[in-house]
XYZ file of C-alpha atoms in Angstrom:
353
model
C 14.213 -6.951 8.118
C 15.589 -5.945 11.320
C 13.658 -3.205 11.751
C 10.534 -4.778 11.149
C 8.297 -4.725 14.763
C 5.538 -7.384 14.122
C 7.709 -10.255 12.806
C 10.849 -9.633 15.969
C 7.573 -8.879 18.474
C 6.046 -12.366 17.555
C 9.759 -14.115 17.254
C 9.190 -14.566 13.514
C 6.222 -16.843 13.593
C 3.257 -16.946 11.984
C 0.179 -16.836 14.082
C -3.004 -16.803 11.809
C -6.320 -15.609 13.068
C -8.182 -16.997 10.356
C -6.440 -20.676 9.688
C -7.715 -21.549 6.291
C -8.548 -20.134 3.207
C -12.326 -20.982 3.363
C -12.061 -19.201 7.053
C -10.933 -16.195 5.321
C -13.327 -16.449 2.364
C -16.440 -17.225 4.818
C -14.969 -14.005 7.256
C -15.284 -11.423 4.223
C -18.499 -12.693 3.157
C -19.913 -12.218 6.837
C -18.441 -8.140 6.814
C -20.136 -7.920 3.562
C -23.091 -8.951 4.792
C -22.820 -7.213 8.105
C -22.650 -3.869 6.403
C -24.991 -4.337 3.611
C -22.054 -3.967 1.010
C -20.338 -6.625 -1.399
C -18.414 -4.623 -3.264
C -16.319 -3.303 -0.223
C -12.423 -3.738 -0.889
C -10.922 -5.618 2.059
C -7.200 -5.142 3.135
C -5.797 -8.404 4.511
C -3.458 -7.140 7.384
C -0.602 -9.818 7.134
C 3.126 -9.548 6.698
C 3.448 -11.790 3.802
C -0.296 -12.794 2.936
C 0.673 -15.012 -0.352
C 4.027 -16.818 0.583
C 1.436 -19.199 2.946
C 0.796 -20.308 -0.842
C -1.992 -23.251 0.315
C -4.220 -21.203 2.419
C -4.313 -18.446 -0.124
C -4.802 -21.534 -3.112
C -7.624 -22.184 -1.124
C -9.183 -18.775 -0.527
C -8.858 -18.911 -4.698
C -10.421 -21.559 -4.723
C -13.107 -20.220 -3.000
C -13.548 -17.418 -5.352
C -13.504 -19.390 -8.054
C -16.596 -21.363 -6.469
C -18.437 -18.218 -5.573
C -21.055 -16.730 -7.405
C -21.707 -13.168 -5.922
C -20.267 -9.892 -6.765
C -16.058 -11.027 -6.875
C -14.275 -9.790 -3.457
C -11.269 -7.376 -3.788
C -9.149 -7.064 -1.634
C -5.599 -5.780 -0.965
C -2.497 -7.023 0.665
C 1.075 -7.174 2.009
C 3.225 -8.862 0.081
C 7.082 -9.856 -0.697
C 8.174 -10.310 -4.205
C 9.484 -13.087 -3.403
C 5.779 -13.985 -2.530
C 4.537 -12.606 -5.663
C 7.274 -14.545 -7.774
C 5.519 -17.842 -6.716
C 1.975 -16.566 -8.052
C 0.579 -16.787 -11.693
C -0.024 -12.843 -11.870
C -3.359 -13.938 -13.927
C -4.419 -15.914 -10.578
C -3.943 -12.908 -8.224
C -5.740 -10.764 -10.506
C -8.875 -14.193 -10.559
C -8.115 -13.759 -6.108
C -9.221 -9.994 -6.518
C -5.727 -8.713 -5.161
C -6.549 -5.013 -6.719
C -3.446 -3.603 -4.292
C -0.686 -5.119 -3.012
C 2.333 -3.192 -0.498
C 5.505 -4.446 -1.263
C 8.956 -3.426 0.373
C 11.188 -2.327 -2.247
C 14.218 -1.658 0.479
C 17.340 -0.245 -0.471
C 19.605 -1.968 -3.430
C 22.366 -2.028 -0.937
C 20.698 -3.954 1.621
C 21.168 -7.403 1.699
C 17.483 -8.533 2.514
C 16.479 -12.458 1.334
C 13.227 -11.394 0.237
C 14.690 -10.042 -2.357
C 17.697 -11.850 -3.664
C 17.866 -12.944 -6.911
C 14.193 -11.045 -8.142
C 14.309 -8.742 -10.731
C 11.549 -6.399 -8.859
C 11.110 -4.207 -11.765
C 9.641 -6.605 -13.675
C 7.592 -8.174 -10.963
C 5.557 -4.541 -10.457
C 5.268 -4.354 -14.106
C 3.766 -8.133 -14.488
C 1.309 -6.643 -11.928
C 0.605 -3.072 -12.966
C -0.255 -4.590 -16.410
C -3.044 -6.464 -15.221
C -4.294 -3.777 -13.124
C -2.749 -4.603 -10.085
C -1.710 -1.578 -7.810
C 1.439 -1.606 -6.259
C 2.611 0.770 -2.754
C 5.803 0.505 -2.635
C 8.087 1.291 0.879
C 11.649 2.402 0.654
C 13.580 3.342 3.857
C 15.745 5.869 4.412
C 18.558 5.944 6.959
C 20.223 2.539 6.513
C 24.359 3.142 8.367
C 25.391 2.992 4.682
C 23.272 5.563 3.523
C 24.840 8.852 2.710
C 22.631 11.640 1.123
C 24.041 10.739 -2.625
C 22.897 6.784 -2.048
C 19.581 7.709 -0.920
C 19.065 9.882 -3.840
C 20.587 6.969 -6.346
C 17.862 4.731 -4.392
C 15.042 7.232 -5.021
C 16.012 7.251 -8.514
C 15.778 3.168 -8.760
C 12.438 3.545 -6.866
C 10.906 6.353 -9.266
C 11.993 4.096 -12.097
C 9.764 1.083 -10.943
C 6.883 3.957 -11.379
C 4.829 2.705 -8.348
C 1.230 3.514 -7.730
C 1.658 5.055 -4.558
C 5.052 5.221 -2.957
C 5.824 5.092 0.810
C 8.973 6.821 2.275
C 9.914 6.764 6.067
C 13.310 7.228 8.200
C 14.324 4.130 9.832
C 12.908 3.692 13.385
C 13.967 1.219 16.253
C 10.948 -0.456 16.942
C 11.048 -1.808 20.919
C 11.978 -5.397 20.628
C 13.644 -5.661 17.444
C 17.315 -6.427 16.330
C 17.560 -2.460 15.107
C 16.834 -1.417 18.278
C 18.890 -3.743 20.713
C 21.529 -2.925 18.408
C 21.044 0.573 18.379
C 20.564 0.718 22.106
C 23.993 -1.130 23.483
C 26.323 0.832 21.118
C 24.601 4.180 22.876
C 23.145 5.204 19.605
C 19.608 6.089 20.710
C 18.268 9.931 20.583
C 16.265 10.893 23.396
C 13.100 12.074 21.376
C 9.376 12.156 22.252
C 7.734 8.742 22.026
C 4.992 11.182 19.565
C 7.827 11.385 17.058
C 8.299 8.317 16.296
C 6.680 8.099 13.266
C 8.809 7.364 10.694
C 9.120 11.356 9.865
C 12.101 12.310 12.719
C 15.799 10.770 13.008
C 15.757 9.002 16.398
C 18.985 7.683 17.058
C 22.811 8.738 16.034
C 23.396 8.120 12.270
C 26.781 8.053 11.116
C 26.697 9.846 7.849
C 23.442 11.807 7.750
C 22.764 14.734 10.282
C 18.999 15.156 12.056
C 17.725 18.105 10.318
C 19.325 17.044 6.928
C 17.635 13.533 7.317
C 14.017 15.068 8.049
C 14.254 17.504 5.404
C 15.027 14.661 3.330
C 11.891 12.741 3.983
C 10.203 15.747 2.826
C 12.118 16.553 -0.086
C 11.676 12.747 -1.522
C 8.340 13.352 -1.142
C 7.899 16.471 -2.985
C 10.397 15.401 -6.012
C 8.037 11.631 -6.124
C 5.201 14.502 -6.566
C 7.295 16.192 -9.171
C 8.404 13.502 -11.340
C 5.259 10.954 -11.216
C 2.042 13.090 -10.829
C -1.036 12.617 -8.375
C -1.229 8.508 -6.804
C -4.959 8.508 -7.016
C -4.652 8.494 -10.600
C -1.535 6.589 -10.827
C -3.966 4.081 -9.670
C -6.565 4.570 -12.334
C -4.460 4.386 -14.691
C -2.863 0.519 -13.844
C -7.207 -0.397 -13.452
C -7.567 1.014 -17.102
C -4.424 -1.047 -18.362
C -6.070 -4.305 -16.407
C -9.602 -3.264 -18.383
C -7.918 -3.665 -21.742
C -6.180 -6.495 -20.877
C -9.061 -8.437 -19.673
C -11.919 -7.077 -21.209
C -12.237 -9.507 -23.815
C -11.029 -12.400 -22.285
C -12.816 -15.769 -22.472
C -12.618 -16.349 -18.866
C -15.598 -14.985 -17.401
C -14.269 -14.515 -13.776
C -11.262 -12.541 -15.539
C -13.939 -10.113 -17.771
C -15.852 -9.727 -14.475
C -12.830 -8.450 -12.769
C -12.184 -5.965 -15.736
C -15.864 -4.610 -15.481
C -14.670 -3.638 -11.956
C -11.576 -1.847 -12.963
C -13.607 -0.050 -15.664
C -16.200 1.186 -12.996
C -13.353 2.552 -11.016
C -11.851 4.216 -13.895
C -14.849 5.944 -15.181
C -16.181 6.900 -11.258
C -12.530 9.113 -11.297
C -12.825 11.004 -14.358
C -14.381 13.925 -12.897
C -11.006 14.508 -10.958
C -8.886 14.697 -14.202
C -9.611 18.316 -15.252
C -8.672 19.928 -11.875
C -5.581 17.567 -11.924
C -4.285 18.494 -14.875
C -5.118 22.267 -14.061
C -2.567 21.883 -10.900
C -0.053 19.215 -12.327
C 3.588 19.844 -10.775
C 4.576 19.816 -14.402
C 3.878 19.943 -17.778
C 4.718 16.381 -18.625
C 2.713 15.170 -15.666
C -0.626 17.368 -17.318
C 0.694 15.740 -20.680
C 0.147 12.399 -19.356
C -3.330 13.297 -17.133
C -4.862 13.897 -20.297
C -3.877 11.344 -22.146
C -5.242 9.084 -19.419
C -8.601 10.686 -19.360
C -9.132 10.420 -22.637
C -8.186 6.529 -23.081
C -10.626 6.388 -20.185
C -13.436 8.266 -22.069
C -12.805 6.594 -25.442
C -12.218 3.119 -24.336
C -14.384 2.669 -20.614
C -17.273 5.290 -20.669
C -17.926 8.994 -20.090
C -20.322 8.344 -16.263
C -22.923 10.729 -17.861
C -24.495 13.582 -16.325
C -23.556 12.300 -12.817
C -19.895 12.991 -13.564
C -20.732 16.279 -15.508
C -22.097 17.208 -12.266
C -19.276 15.698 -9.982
C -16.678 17.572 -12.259
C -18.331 20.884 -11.627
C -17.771 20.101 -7.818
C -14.172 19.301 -7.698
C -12.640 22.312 -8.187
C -14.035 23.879 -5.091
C -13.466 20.904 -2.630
C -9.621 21.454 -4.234
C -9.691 25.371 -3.386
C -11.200 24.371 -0.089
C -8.329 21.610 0.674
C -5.831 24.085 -0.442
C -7.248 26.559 1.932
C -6.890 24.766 4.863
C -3.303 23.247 3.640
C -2.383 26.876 3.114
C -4.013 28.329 6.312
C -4.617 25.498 8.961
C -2.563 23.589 10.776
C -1.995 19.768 9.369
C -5.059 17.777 9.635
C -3.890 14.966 11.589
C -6.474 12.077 12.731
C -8.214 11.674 15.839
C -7.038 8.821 17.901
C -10.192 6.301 17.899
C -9.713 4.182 20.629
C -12.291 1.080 21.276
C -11.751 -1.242 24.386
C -13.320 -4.833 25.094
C -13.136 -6.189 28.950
C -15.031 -9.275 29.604
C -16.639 -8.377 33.285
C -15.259 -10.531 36.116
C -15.948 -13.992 36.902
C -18.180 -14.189 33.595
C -15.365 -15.521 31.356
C -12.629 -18.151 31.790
C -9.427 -16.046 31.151
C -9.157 -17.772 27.910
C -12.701 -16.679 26.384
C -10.819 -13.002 26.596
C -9.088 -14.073 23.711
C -12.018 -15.230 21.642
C -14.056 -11.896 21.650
C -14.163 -10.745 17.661
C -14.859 -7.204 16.426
């Protein structure tokens, strides 16, 4: 994609950290280990983690050879990555999450020619595999009417959690150098550059009309497809069923883990359905919880007890979203120097963290 800053910032290669599959299997095991915690999701940060199909092969087979507590993990993905995968295999590799960039219809992106995407998310939501899908808004061709008939193709893939940002010009990619020498760029505050504010000249789509649509998909996403977190349960209960009884043991381990998550969020459901944007929405909430009761397990009295707490750390969140101003994360910022003339200039590069 042209707007996309790692691949243009690296010139479109691929520069692993960890070379092999066995690096990458050995690596989790160590953070596992480190913090005293096996069952700790890891998220793989690479552009396209499964389309370098023999290192990730290997990392399976890895798995397949290890006899702990299986890893999960989560990923970025293409579908045209995915389309090259068994989905049965990914769910055997632990990928419990994977981002994929649904784009706009009318962009003509390779990663996406010829794949029917809908089914691809379905062949993974069925096994339990959560999707986040990304759709951009601000595309030239965009108007407001196409980026509400793109919303509606989105909504209809029924994501588990949906990502939706205005198209920014990255430094150093094509989007930018394009935007730059046809004199196209806004002069805005490097701090609002996030994905949430218009930053150059579009030709269809005004400023304030573009950033209240960012909001306004957001809110009608809300509307129409109910709370992500359980979204998300819900694909881990359909991956339960699916694999629950299956004669491959690494396949009925992985559905023991989606039926611990499911059960662990059932104290959430009443206060969800109490707030649901609609009634459908509540409809739906409780048919979930009660699948999840009937089929995976009730958590005993330590969910009675977590379900009596929910409700107030809700009024409390609504409080502050009512009455404070937006929570917005500290910047954590960690530096590593290696002192001078105590490392060759290229040991700098081998520090780990």
């Amino acid at each position: 994609c042209e707007f996309c800053a790692t691949s243009h910032f690296h010139k479109r290669r691929h520069i692993p950290l960890l070379k092999t599959g066995r690096d990458l299997h050995r690596e989790i095991r160590r953070v596992h280990s480190e913090l005293g915690d096996p069952r700790l999701p890891i998220g793989i940060i690479e552009e396209d983690f499964l389309i370098q199909k023999k290192r990730a092969q290997e990392y399976l087979d890895c798995v397949l050879e290890d006899k702990q507590e299986p890893i999960k993990i989560s990923c970025f993905a293409s579908a045209k990555a995915i389309a090259m995968w068994d989905p049965d295999d990914l769910v055997r590799m632990g990928v419990e999450a994977i981002w994929i960039g649904v784009e706009s219809q009318q962009a003509n992106y390779s990663k996406l020619e010829g794949l029917d995407v809908k089914a691809i998310i379905a062949s993974l939501h069925e096994r339990g595999i959560n999707t986040l899908a990304s759709l951009i808004l601000g595309h030239d061709f965009h108007t407001e009417e196409m980026v509400w008939k793109d919303f509606e193709y989105f909504v209809s893939l029924k994501p588990s959690l949906s990502q939706f940002l205005i198209m920014t010009p990255a430094c150093s990619t094509p989007f930018f150098e394009r935007l730059q020498k046809n004199d196209r760029l806004l002069d805005v505050p490097h701090r609002e550059w996030d994905g949430f504010h218009l930053t150059f000249k579009h030709p269809n789509i005004s400023k304030p009309v573009m950033e209240q649509l960012i909001l306004d998909v957001y809110k009608e996403e809300y509307r129409r497809l109910g709370p992500s977190v359980l979204r998300y349960v819900e694909r881990q209960l359909d991956g339960y069923l699916r694999y629950k009884d299956s004669a491959d043991q690494l396949l009925r381990a992985r559905a023991e883990q989606y039926r611990r998550e499911c059960v662990m969020a059932l104290p959430l459901f009443p206060t969800a359905i109490k707030v649901a944007p609609t009634s459908e929405v509540a409809s739906w909430l409780s048919d979930v919880q009660q699948r999840i009761t009937s089929q995976a397990g009730t958590g005993g009295i330590k969910n009675a007890l977590l379900k009596a707490i929910v409700p107030v750390c809700a009024r409390v969140q609504q409080f502050k979203l009512d009455h404070c101003s937006y929570p917005s994360p500290k910047l954590l910022r960690t530096e590593y120097r290696a002192g001078e003339n105590k490392a060759k200039p290229a040991d700098a590069f081998s520090i780990t963290s």
